[in-house]
């Protein structure tokens, strides 16, 4: 299910899930999201959330989700599938498989996971494509990305930001100049973390119902 630690300074519980498609549970587990991005991996994450709620004194009305890269994609995807989360932070997220396929520098990984290019089998991509389900999103979302990111290029974040604005979902976007997929400047890494914490604190405080 992942690791859990308590954030003692803020009184938060933190779940770090290890869903199928990740490592540490054998080859079948690592291959568990082939042709199923946003399927079993999403269910694994949500199962972890529900287990945490049952086991610990967690306020179910104040739960956030954040991730970077694949985690950024899962954050964008999750908020199209559920309104469980009070707030979300998507770092270097992937919002649109079609445009991503034509923009990223590492598209060789996609055919082994999806079985074909997005042009040859668009349906396998569309079923896990956040932009197709964006009208479901209600979760206030902070979007963070480096302007030199080649692995998940900045236009993916811009597309999600524009879509959420159009849907009247509360959103902010911060672009870090001269940063790539991973941040090299400590000042930017610190700002990324602080903005994440402040975003959750802001929306948790607003949740009164």
mmCIF file of N, CA, C and O in Angstrom, residues 94-143:
data_model
loop_
_atom_site.group_PDB
_atom_site.id
_atom_site.type_symbol
_atom_site.label_atom_id
_atom_site.label_comp_id
_atom_site.label_asym_id
_atom_site.label_seq_id
_atom_site.Cartn_x
_atom_site.Cartn_y
_atom_site.Cartn_z
ATOM 1 N N UNK A 94 0.963 15.214 -17.128
ATOM 2 C CA UNK A 94 0.636 14.881 -18.506
ATOM 3 C C UNK A 94 -0.876 14.943 -18.662
ATOM 4 O O UNK A 94 -1.598 14.153 -18.060
ATOM 5 N N UNK A 95 -1.344 15.870 -19.482
ATOM 6 C CA UNK A 95 -2.774 16.124 -19.575
ATOM 7 C C UNK A 95 -3.432 15.577 -20.833
ATOM 8 O O UNK A 95 -4.647 15.405 -20.873
ATOM 9 N N UNK A 96 -2.644 15.301 -21.882
ATOM 10 C CA UNK A 96 -3.232 14.980 -23.185
ATOM 11 C C UNK A 96 -2.272 14.050 -23.926
ATOM 12 O O UNK A 96 -1.222 14.479 -24.399
ATOM 13 N N UNK A 97 -2.623 12.769 -24.022
ATOM 14 C CA UNK A 97 -1.713 11.800 -24.633
ATOM 15 C C UNK A 97 -1.398 12.128 -26.081
ATOM 16 O O UNK A 97 -0.272 11.906 -26.546
ATOM 17 N N UNK A 98 -2.369 12.637 -26.823
ATOM 18 C CA UNK A 98 -2.124 12.920 -28.232
ATOM 19 C C UNK A 98 -1.078 14.010 -28.407
ATOM 20 O O UNK A 98 -0.093 13.837 -29.129
ATOM 21 N N UNK A 99 -1.272 15.140 -27.738
ATOM 22 C CA UNK A 99 -0.299 16.223 -27.880
ATOM 23 C C UNK A 99 1.027 15.865 -27.220
ATOM 24 O O UNK A 99 2.099 16.246 -27.700
ATOM 25 N N UNK A 100 0.970 15.080 -26.121
ATOM 26 C CA UNK A 100 2.210 14.666 -25.462
ATOM 27 C C UNK A 100 3.075 13.826 -26.394
ATOM 28 O O UNK A 100 4.293 13.990 -26.454
ATOM 29 N N UNK A 101 2.438 12.943 -27.143
ATOM 30 C CA UNK A 101 3.189 12.049 -28.029
ATOM 31 C C UNK A 101 4.024 12.846 -29.031
ATOM 32 O O UNK A 101 5.134 12.451 -29.382
ATOM 33 N N UNK A 102 3.492 13.975 -29.470
ATOM 34 C CA UNK A 102 4.199 14.778 -30.457
ATOM 35 C C UNK A 102 5.147 15.807 -29.877
ATOM 36 O O UNK A 102 5.883 16.457 -30.625
ATOM 37 N N UNK A 103 5.175 15.944 -28.549
ATOM 38 C CA UNK A 103 5.971 16.997 -27.927
ATOM 39 C C UNK A 103 7.167 16.503 -27.123
ATOM 40 O O UNK A 103 8.172 17.206 -27.008
ATOM 41 N N UNK A 104 7.066 15.296 -26.534
ATOM 42 C CA UNK A 104 8.083 14.894 -25.557
ATOM 43 C C UNK A 104 9.333 14.334 -26.228
ATOM 44 O O UNK A 104 9.326 13.942 -27.391
ATOM 45 N N UNK A 105 10.416 14.304 -25.440
ATOM 46 C CA UNK A 105 11.714 13.837 -25.939
ATOM 47 C C UNK A 105 11.947 12.352 -25.690
ATOM 48 O O UNK A 105 13.003 11.835 -26.042
ATOM 49 N N UNK A 106 10.994 11.655 -25.066
ATOM 50 C CA UNK A 106 11.239 10.271 -24.648
ATOM 51 C C UNK A 106 10.105 9.352 -25.083
ATOM 52 O O UNK A 106 9.745 8.412 -24.381
ATOM 53 N N UNK A 107 9.524 9.576 -26.260
ATOM 54 C CA UNK A 107 8.321 8.841 -26.631
ATOM 55 C C UNK A 107 8.580 7.363 -26.916
ATOM 56 O O UNK A 107 7.632 6.590 -27.093
ATOM 57 N N UNK A 108 9.861 6.929 -26.909
ATOM 58 C CA UNK A 108 10.123 5.519 -27.149
ATOM 59 C C UNK A 108 9.570 4.610 -26.051
ATOM 60 O O UNK A 108 9.362 3.414 -26.262
ATOM 61 N N UNK A 109 9.297 5.172 -24.867
ATOM 62 C CA UNK A 109 8.754 4.348 -23.777
ATOM 63 C C UNK A 109 7.274 4.030 -23.985
ATOM 64 O O UNK A 109 6.753 3.077 -23.393
ATOM 65 N N UNK A 110 6.584 4.764 -24.840
ATOM 66 C CA UNK A 110 5.132 4.688 -24.881
ATOM 67 C C UNK A 110 4.616 3.438 -25.592
ATOM 68 O O UNK A 110 3.623 2.829 -25.176
ATOM 69 N N UNK A 111 5.277 3.028 -26.683
ATOM 70 C CA UNK A 111 4.784 1.861 -27.430
ATOM 71 C C UNK A 111 4.843 0.580 -26.589
ATOM 72 O O UNK A 111 3.873 -0.200 -26.576
ATOM 73 N N UNK A 112 5.926 0.310 -25.832
ATOM 74 C CA UNK A 112 5.892 -0.875 -24.961
ATOM 75 C C UNK A 112 4.766 -0.847 -23.931
ATOM 76 O O UNK A 112 4.232 -1.900 -23.567
ATOM 77 N N UNK A 113 4.370 0.334 -23.469
ATOM 78 C CA UNK A 113 3.316 0.415 -22.467
ATOM 79 C C UNK A 113 1.920 0.410 -23.078
ATOM 80 O O UNK A 113 0.969 -0.053 -22.451
ATOM 81 N N UNK A 114 1.782 0.939 -24.280
ATOM 82 C CA UNK A 114 0.458 1.039 -24.885
ATOM 83 C C UNK A 114 0.262 0.079 -26.068
ATOM 84 O O UNK A 114 -0.854 -0.085 -26.535
ATOM 85 N N UNK A 115 1.345 -0.517 -26.575
ATOM 86 C CA UNK A 115 1.235 -1.498 -27.644
ATOM 87 C C UNK A 115 1.276 -0.936 -29.040
ATOM 88 O O UNK A 115 1.415 -1.687 -30.005
ATOM 89 N N UNK A 116 1.129 0.383 -29.159
ATOM 90 C CA UNK A 116 1.134 1.028 -30.469
ATOM 91 C C UNK A 116 1.305 2.517 -30.259
ATOM 92 O O UNK A 116 1.181 3.022 -29.142
ATOM 93 N N UNK A 117 1.579 3.220 -31.338
ATOM 94 C CA UNK A 117 1.649 4.677 -31.237
ATOM 95 C C UNK A 117 0.246 5.256 -31.062
ATOM 96 O O UNK A 117 -0.754 4.577 -31.318
ATOM 97 N N UNK A 118 0.184 6.486 -30.647
ATOM 98 C CA UNK A 118 -1.107 7.144 -30.462
ATOM 99 C C UNK A 118 -1.842 7.309 -31.784
ATOM 100 O O UNK A 118 -3.071 7.407 -31.819
ATOM 101 N N UNK A 119 -1.099 7.290 -32.888
ATOM 102 C CA UNK A 119 -1.720 7.431 -34.207
ATOM 103 C C UNK A 119 -2.302 6.100 -34.695
ATOM 104 O O UNK A 119 -3.282 6.078 -35.440
ATOM 105 N N UNK A 120 -1.677 4.990 -34.276
ATOM 106 C CA UNK A 120 -2.131 3.674 -34.728
ATOM 107 C C UNK A 120 -3.239 3.089 -33.862
ATOM 108 O O UNK A 120 -4.062 2.310 -34.353
ATOM 109 N N UNK A 121 -3.242 3.426 -32.579
ATOM 110 C CA UNK A 121 -4.282 2.904 -31.680
ATOM 111 C C UNK A 121 -4.708 4.010 -30.714
ATOM 112 O O UNK A 121 -4.430 3.947 -29.514
ATOM 113 N N UNK A 122 -5.397 5.023 -31.206
ATOM 114 C CA UNK A 122 -5.779 6.138 -30.332
ATOM 115 C C UNK A 122 -6.689 5.723 -29.185
ATOM 116 O O UNK A 122 -6.659 6.333 -28.122
ATOM 117 N N UNK A 123 -7.462 4.654 -29.360
ATOM 118 C CA UNK A 123 -8.434 4.268 -28.335
ATOM 119 C C UNK A 123 -7.756 3.858 -27.035
ATOM 120 O O UNK A 123 -8.257 4.166 -25.944
ATOM 121 N N UNK A 124 -6.611 3.169 -27.111
ATOM 122 C CA UNK A 124 -5.947 2.708 -25.900
ATOM 123 C C UNK A 124 -5.407 3.882 -25.092
ATOM 124 O O UNK A 124 -5.278 3.806 -23.868
ATOM 125 N N UNK A 125 -5.103 4.978 -25.765
ATOM 126 C CA UNK A 125 -4.667 6.189 -25.078
ATOM 127 C C UNK A 125 -5.855 6.986 -24.547
ATOM 128 O O UNK A 125 -5.821 7.522 -23.446
ATOM 129 N N UNK A 126 -6.905 7.054 -25.335
ATOM 130 C CA UNK A 126 -8.039 7.901 -24.976
ATOM 131 C C UNK A 126 -8.728 7.469 -23.691
ATOM 132 O O UNK A 126 -9.226 8.296 -22.935
ATOM 133 N N UNK A 127 -8.737 6.174 -23.412
ATOM 134 C CA UNK A 127 -9.449 5.711 -22.220
ATOM 135 C C UNK A 127 -8.779 6.166 -20.929
ATOM 136 O O UNK A 127 -9.404 6.132 -19.868
ATOM 137 N N UNK A 128 -7.517 6.594 -21.006
ATOM 138 C CA UNK A 128 -6.817 7.091 -19.821
ATOM 139 C C UNK A 128 -6.304 8.510 -20.039
ATOM 140 O O UNK A 128 -5.290 8.910 -19.472
ATOM 141 N N UNK A 129 -7.018 9.275 -20.830
ATOM 142 C CA UNK A 129 -6.582 10.622 -21.225
ATOM 143 C C UNK A 129 -7.291 11.678 -20.374
ATOM 144 O O UNK A 129 -8.511 11.868 -20.513
ATOM 145 N N UNK A 130 -6.584 12.356 -19.472
ATOM 146 C CA UNK A 130 -7.252 13.336 -18.610
ATOM 147 C C UNK A 130 -8.070 14.383 -19.371
ATOM 148 O O UNK A 130 -9.173 14.734 -18.936
ATOM 149 N N UNK A 131 -7.564 14.869 -20.494
ATOM 150 C CA UNK A 131 -8.241 15.974 -21.173
ATOM 151 C C UNK A 131 -9.625 15.562 -21.675
ATOM 152 O O UNK A 131 -10.528 16.394 -21.789
ATOM 153 N N UNK A 132 -9.833 14.278 -21.940
ATOM 154 C CA UNK A 132 -11.142 13.802 -22.400
ATOM 155 C C UNK A 132 -12.197 13.890 -21.304
ATOM 156 O O UNK A 132 -13.394 13.928 -21.579
ATOM 157 N N UNK A 133 -11.747 13.898 -20.049
ATOM 158 C CA UNK A 133 -12.668 13.876 -18.913
ATOM 159 C C UNK A 133 -12.575 15.147 -18.068
ATOM 160 O O UNK A 133 -13.037 15.172 -16.930
ATOM 161 N N UNK A 134 -11.995 16.199 -18.638
ATOM 162 C CA UNK A 134 -11.701 17.400 -17.855
ATOM 163 C C UNK A 134 -12.962 18.066 -17.316
ATOM 164 O O UNK A 134 -12.923 18.738 -16.281
ATOM 165 N N UNK A 135 -14.088 17.858 -17.961
ATOM 166 C CA UNK A 135 -15.324 18.491 -17.490
ATOM 167 C C UNK A 135 -15.785 17.929 -16.151
ATOM 168 O O UNK A 135 -16.644 18.516 -15.498
ATOM 169 N N UNK A 136 -15.199 16.811 -15.731
ATOM 170 C CA UNK A 136 -15.530 16.249 -14.419
ATOM 171 C C UNK A 136 -14.786 16.923 -13.275
ATOM 172 O O UNK A 136 -15.132 16.709 -12.111
ATOM 173 N N UNK A 137 -13.766 17.703 -13.572
ATOM 174 C CA UNK A 137 -12.870 18.208 -12.534
ATOM 175 C C UNK A 137 -13.531 19.319 -11.729
ATOM 176 O O UNK A 137 -14.090 20.270 -12.295
ATOM 177 N N UNK A 138 -13.474 19.194 -10.402
ATOM 178 C CA UNK A 138 -13.963 20.221 -9.482
ATOM 179 C C UNK A 138 -12.876 20.648 -8.484
ATOM 180 O O UNK A 138 -13.067 21.608 -7.740
ATOM 181 N N UNK A 139 -11.750 19.940 -8.460
ATOM 182 C CA UNK A 139 -10.740 20.105 -7.424
ATOM 183 C C UNK A 139 -9.823 21.286 -7.703
ATOM 184 O O UNK A 139 -9.200 21.342 -8.776
ATOM 185 N N UNK A 140 -9.686 22.233 -6.776
ATOM 186 C CA UNK A 140 -8.720 23.326 -6.949
ATOM 187 C C UNK A 140 -7.318 22.771 -7.171
ATOM 188 O O UNK A 140 -6.856 21.907 -6.405
ATOM 189 N N UNK A 141 -6.649 23.258 -8.214
ATOM 190 C CA UNK A 141 -5.406 22.616 -8.656
ATOM 191 C C UNK A 141 -4.299 23.632 -8.877
ATOM 192 O O UNK A 141 -4.454 24.596 -9.624
ATOM 193 N N UNK A 142 -3.163 23.373 -8.238
ATOM 194 C CA UNK A 142 -1.932 24.123 -8.474
ATOM 195 C C UNK A 142 -1.081 23.325 -9.452
ATOM 196 O O UNK A 142 -0.871 22.122 -9.270
ATOM 197 N N UNK A 143 -0.575 24.002 -10.482
ATOM 198 C CA UNK A 143 0.202 23.355 -11.534
ATOM 199 C C UNK A 143 1.611 23.945 -11.520
ATOM 200 O O UNK A 143 1.782 25.170 -11.587
#
